[in-house]
Amino acid sequence: DAGITQSPRHKVTETGTPVTLRCHQTENHRYMYWYRQDPGHGLRLIHYSYGVKDTDKGEVSDGYSVSRSKTEDFLLTLESATSSQTSVYFCAISEADRVGYGYTFGSGTRLTVV
Amino acid sequence: KQEVTQIPAALSVPEGENLVLNCSFTDSAIYNLQWFRQDPGKGLTSLLLIQSSQREQTSGRLNASLDKSSGRSTLYIAASQPGDSATYLCAVSWRNTDKLIFGTGTRLQVFP
């Protein structure tokens, strides 16, 4: 989607290896989010950020860490990938402190852990 | 716990039908509600955003309504077309949180 890009788009990795996914925005939005999408579970929030160096956990944060050193970049790291982390990962941005804000999503990263 | 539920999980209709997708949520103190469309293997496309002070929003053949008191929203699709086939997701953000919670979606198929 315009203004938000995710990389890589696809990745296959081995169990036990660290993996970092990147979300980059050009909208200067304060809020950024990482979700995972799995069949039967819908989209679930992993972590989110409400500013540079300000992050918080979502509902499925175990095994994941995040970092935000610049407004435009939000990194999601799987510290030691497991097969249960095979999923499609979506990044989103919003201006959650502005009335009438909405959310914009990236195109997703399909991660396979073998 | 704040939750979002969508019914039905799947729907198959012939082209031309008017249809309604349902979304229900716990805790009426919402900030806004957003409907998204997702095509297979693709990302999410925002369709309509309803703020808590609004009752409905319209875009083309789509109309979304919001009833906070009953914890419900409906997405009405008029004169459905095969190109409307996709999964439709409802998502809610509440006043005491910066997070967006999703329903599990309704998978719609419109056949010619």
Tab-separated table of C-alpha atoms in Angstrom:
chain	number	residue	atom	x	y	z
A	1	ASP	CA	0.000	0.000	0.000
A	2	ALA	CA	1.159	3.540	-0.657
A	3	GLY	CA	3.270	4.920	2.197
A	4	ILE	CA	3.975	1.624	3.912
A	5	THR	CA	6.232	-1.171	2.735
A	6	GLN	CA	7.227	-4.483	4.281
A	7	SER	CA	10.351	-6.484	3.593
A	8	PRO	CA	10.969	-9.197	2.757
A	9	ARG	CA	7.713	-10.276	1.074
A	10	HIS	CA	8.530	-13.958	1.490
A	11	LYS	CA	11.028	-15.770	3.671
A	12	VAL	CA	11.825	-19.375	4.503
A	13	THR	CA	13.998	-19.944	7.534
A	14	GLU	CA	15.110	-22.808	9.728
A	15	THR	CA	13.940	-23.525	13.237
A	16	GLY	CA	16.105	-21.840	15.836
A	17	THR	CA	17.433	-19.035	13.650
A	18	PRO	CA	16.734	-15.360	14.347
A	19	VAL	CA	14.628	-13.496	11.796
A	20	THR	CA	13.958	-9.782	11.414
A	21	LEU	CA	11.077	-8.315	9.441
A	22	ARG	CA	11.040	-4.663	8.487
A	23	CYS	CA	8.200	-2.189	8.162
A	24	HIS	CA	8.906	1.194	6.607
A	25	GLN	CA	6.486	4.132	6.359
A	26	THR	CA	6.690	7.476	4.630
A	27	GLU	CA	3.581	8.979	6.286
A	28	ASN	CA	5.258	10.155	9.503
A	29	HIS	CA	2.517	8.426	11.523
A	30	ARG	CA	3.143	8.057	15.214
A	31	TYR	CA	1.620	4.584	15.668
A	32	MET	CA	2.893	1.382	14.087
A	33	TYR	CA	1.704	-2.186	14.657
A	34	TRP	CA	2.707	-5.747	13.891
A	35	TYR	CA	-0.014	-8.370	13.404
A	36	ARG	CA	0.080	-12.017	12.441
A	37	GLN	CA	-2.670	-13.720	10.485
A	38	ASP	CA	-3.427	-17.412	10.816
A	39	PRO	CA	-6.363	-19.525	9.611
A	40	GLY	CA	-9.069	-19.694	12.254
A	41	HIS	CA	-7.527	-16.906	14.339
A	42	GLY	CA	-7.784	-13.868	12.140
A	43	LEU	CA	-5.363	-11.029	12.746
A	44	ARG	CA	-3.780	-10.880	16.170
A	45	LEU	CA	-1.665	-8.050	17.528
A	46	ILE	CA	1.952	-8.925	18.358
A	47	HIS	CA	3.485	-5.586	19.355
A	48	TYR	CA	2.856	-1.953	18.684
A	49	SER	CA	4.687	1.340	18.977
A	50	TYR	CA	3.390	4.779	19.896
A	51	GLY	CA	6.607	6.633	19.187
A	52	VAL	CA	10.345	6.297	18.795
A	53	LYS	CA	11.626	3.856	21.410
A	54	ASP	CA	8.081	3.503	22.823
A	55	THR	CA	6.651	0.031	22.342
A	56	ASP	CA	4.165	-2.251	24.049
A	57	LYS	CA	3.019	-5.856	23.868
A	58	GLY	CA	-0.050	-7.152	22.110
A	59	GLU	CA	-1.928	-10.380	22.726
A	60	VAL	CA	0.626	-12.790	21.155
A	61	SER	CA	3.994	-11.238	21.981
A	62	ASP	CA	5.852	-14.289	23.328
A	63	GLY	CA	8.883	-15.122	21.169
A	64	TYR	CA	8.894	-11.725	19.466
A	65	SER	CA	10.688	-8.460	20.101
A	66	VAL	CA	10.455	-5.109	18.363
A	67	SER	CA	12.489	-1.977	17.961
A	68	ARG	CA	11.760	1.505	16.701
A	69	SER	CA	14.796	3.765	16.524
A	70	LYS	CA	13.307	6.030	13.849
A	71	THR	CA	9.750	7.183	13.195
A	72	GLU	CA	9.707	5.519	9.795
A	73	ASP	CA	10.975	2.045	10.712
A	74	PHE	CA	9.481	-0.643	12.948
A	75	LEU	CA	11.368	-3.934	13.152
A	76	LEU	CA	9.943	-7.265	14.307
A	77	THR	CA	12.450	-9.907	15.440
A	78	LEU	CA	11.779	-13.576	16.029
A	79	GLU	CA	14.525	-14.347	18.465
A	80	SER	CA	14.615	-18.087	17.740
A	81	ALA	CA	12.116	-19.041	15.067
A	82	THR	CA	9.747	-21.961	15.697
A	83	SER	CA	7.316	-23.733	13.378
A	84	SER	CA	4.405	-22.154	15.269
A	85	GLN	CA	5.606	-18.785	14.006
A	86	THR	CA	4.930	-19.758	10.406
A	87	SER	CA	2.388	-17.135	9.449
A	88	VAL	CA	1.659	-14.057	7.408
A	89	TYR	CA	2.847	-10.908	9.159
A	90	PHE	CA	1.247	-7.536	8.547
A	91	CYS	CA	2.439	-4.122	9.547
A	92	ALA	CA	0.001	-1.242	10.023
A	93	ILE	CA	0.227	2.482	10.693
A	94	SER	CA	-2.224	4.977	12.140
A	95	GLU	CA	-2.543	8.394	13.660
A	96	ALA	CA	-4.321	7.027	16.717
A	97	ASP	CA	-4.056	10.344	18.532
A	98	ARG	CA	-6.008	12.160	15.853
A	99	VAL	CA	-9.804	12.221	15.745
A	100	GLY	CA	-11.190	10.094	12.959
A	101	TYR	CA	-7.984	8.175	12.334
A	102	GLY	CA	-7.939	4.920	10.406
A	103	TYR	CA	-5.411	2.183	9.878
A	104	THR	CA	-3.359	1.456	6.760
A	105	PHE	CA	-1.836	-1.978	6.253
A	106	GLY	CA	1.214	-3.172	4.367
A	107	SER	CA	1.092	-6.028	1.864
A	108	GLY	CA	2.374	-8.609	4.317
A	109	THR	CA	5.360	-10.916	4.772
A	110	ARG	CA	4.806	-14.634	4.373
A	111	LEU	CA	7.185	-16.424	6.743
A	112	THR	CA	7.736	-20.167	6.699
A	113	VAL	CA	9.773	-21.813	9.453
A	114	VAL	CA	10.999	-25.299	8.523
B	1	LYS	CA	-12.166	-8.744	27.430
B	2	GLN	CA	-12.728	-6.742	24.270
B	3	GLU	CA	-13.720	-9.016	21.420
B	4	VAL	CA	-15.054	-8.776	17.894
B	5	THR	CA	-17.213	-11.468	16.291
B	6	GLN	CA	-18.325	-11.816	12.690
B	7	ILE	CA	-21.221	-13.887	11.413
B	8	PRO	CA	-21.487	-15.728	9.102
B	9	ALA	CA	-17.998	-17.117	8.619
B	10	ALA	CA	-18.731	-17.797	4.956
B	11	LEU	CA	-21.411	-16.754	2.515
B	12	SER	CA	-22.107	-17.759	-1.086
B	13	VAL	CA	-24.653	-15.801	-3.114
B	14	PRO	CA	-25.654	-15.358	-6.758
B	15	GLU	CA	-24.703	-12.192	-8.545
B	16	GLY	CA	-27.120	-9.296	-8.089
B	17	GLU	CA	-28.208	-10.065	-4.548
B	18	ASN	CA	-28.144	-7.472	-1.801
B	19	LEU	CA	-26.406	-8.848	1.251
B	20	VAL	CA	-25.558	-8.006	4.837
B	21	LEU	CA	-22.462	-8.922	6.786
B	22	ASN	CA	-22.604	-8.730	10.563
B	23	CYS	CA	-20.082	-7.642	13.171
B	24	SER	CA	-20.625	-7.591	16.918
B	25	PHE	CA	-18.338	-6.300	19.652
B	26	THR	CA	-18.163	-6.321	23.399
B	27	ASP	CA	-17.832	-3.040	25.313
B	28	SER	CA	-19.756	-0.207	23.669
B	29	ALA	CA	-17.113	2.444	24.494
B	30	ILE	CA	-15.536	2.232	21.077
B	31	TYR	CA	-13.467	4.898	19.376
B	32	ASN	CA	-14.129	3.771	15.844
B	33	LEU	CA	-14.933	0.742	13.702
B	34	GLN	CA	-13.386	-0.076	10.358
B	35	TRP	CA	-14.350	-2.515	7.608
B	36	PHE	CA	-11.603	-4.032	5.460
B	37	ARG	CA	-11.519	-6.234	2.399
B	38	GLN	CA	-8.866	-8.893	1.865
B	39	ASP	CA	-8.359	-10.776	-1.379
B	40	PRO	CA	-6.670	-14.210	-1.218
B	41	GLY	CA	-2.943	-13.883	-0.592
B	42	LYS	CA	-3.161	-10.115	-0.425
B	43	GLY	CA	-3.102	-7.364	2.178
B	44	LEU	CA	-5.997	-5.458	3.687
B	45	THR	CA	-7.831	-2.684	1.911
B	46	SER	CA	-9.800	-0.224	4.025
B	47	LEU	CA	-13.413	0.093	2.877
B	48	LEU	CA	-15.203	2.240	5.432
B	49	LEU	CA	-14.380	3.895	8.740
B	50	ILE	CA	-17.139	4.811	11.185
B	51	GLN	CA	-16.321	7.057	14.121
B	52	SER	CA	-18.123	6.482	17.397
B	53	SER	CA	-20.204	9.629	16.886
B	54	GLN	CA	-21.488	8.435	13.498
B	55	ARG	CA	-24.332	6.064	12.657
B	56	GLU	CA	-23.310	5.075	9.138
B	57	GLN	CA	-20.904	5.584	6.265
B	58	THR	CA	-21.433	4.984	2.562
B	59	SER	CA	-19.087	4.370	-0.339
B	60	GLY	CA	-20.573	3.396	-3.667
B	61	ARG	CA	-22.495	0.144	-3.249
B	62	LEU	CA	-21.276	-0.259	0.333
B	63	ASN	CA	-23.027	1.019	3.421
B	64	ALA	CA	-21.820	0.400	6.953
B	65	SER	CA	-23.950	1.118	9.998
B	66	LEU	CA	-23.029	1.323	13.663
B	67	ASP	CA	-25.205	0.744	16.716
B	68	LYS	CA	-23.020	1.159	19.779
B	69	SER	CA	-25.762	0.447	22.291
B	70	SER	CA	-26.284	-3.050	20.905
B	71	GLY	CA	-22.623	-3.585	20.038
B	72	ARG	CA	-23.267	-4.182	16.352
B	73	SER	CA	-22.226	-3.045	12.921
B	74	THR	CA	-23.481	-4.220	9.552
B	75	LEU	CA	-21.920	-3.942	6.124
B	76	TYR	CA	-24.518	-3.798	3.396
B	77	ILE	CA	-23.438	-4.627	-0.153
B	78	ALA	CA	-25.929	-3.702	-2.846
B	79	ALA	CA	-26.238	-5.520	-6.165
B	80	SER	CA	-23.345	-7.888	-5.474
B	81	GLN	CA	-20.871	-8.735	-8.242
B	82	PRO	CA	-18.345	-11.559	-8.692
B	83	GLY	CA	-15.605	-8.973	-8.118
B	84	ASP	CA	-16.921	-8.527	-4.571
B	85	SER	CA	-15.706	-12.030	-3.716
B	86	ALA	CA	-13.202	-11.650	-0.879
B	87	THR	CA	-12.924	-11.877	2.886
B	88	TYR	CA	-14.443	-8.948	4.757
B	89	LEU	CA	-12.959	-8.035	8.119
B	90	CYS	CA	-14.418	-5.875	10.848
B	91	ALA	CA	-12.043	-4.194	13.303
B	92	VAL	CA	-12.702	-2.088	16.394
B	93	SER	CA	-10.618	0.283	18.456
B	94	TRP	CA	-11.726	1.242	21.933
B	95	ARG	CA	-11.276	4.472	23.860
B	96	ASN	CA	-8.974	3.043	26.521
B	97	THR	CA	-6.534	1.454	24.096
B	98	ASP	CA	-4.451	2.287	21.047
B	99	LYS	CA	-5.041	-1.152	19.585
B	100	LEU	CA	-7.236	-2.425	16.769
B	101	ILE	CA	-8.973	-5.758	17.417
B	102	PHE	CA	-10.179	-7.818	14.468
B	103	GLY	CA	-12.994	-10.255	13.919
B	104	THR	CA	-12.166	-13.488	12.096
B	105	GLY	CA	-13.902	-12.305	8.942
B	106	THR	CA	-16.646	-13.350	6.552
B	107	ARG	CA	-15.525	-15.093	3.370
B	108	LEU	CA	-17.850	-13.999	0.580
B	109	GLN	CA	-18.262	-15.695	-2.769
B	110	VAL	CA	-20.477	-14.147	-5.418
B	111	PHE	CA	-21.092	-16.479	-8.346
B	112	PRO	CA	-22.300	-15.458	-11.812
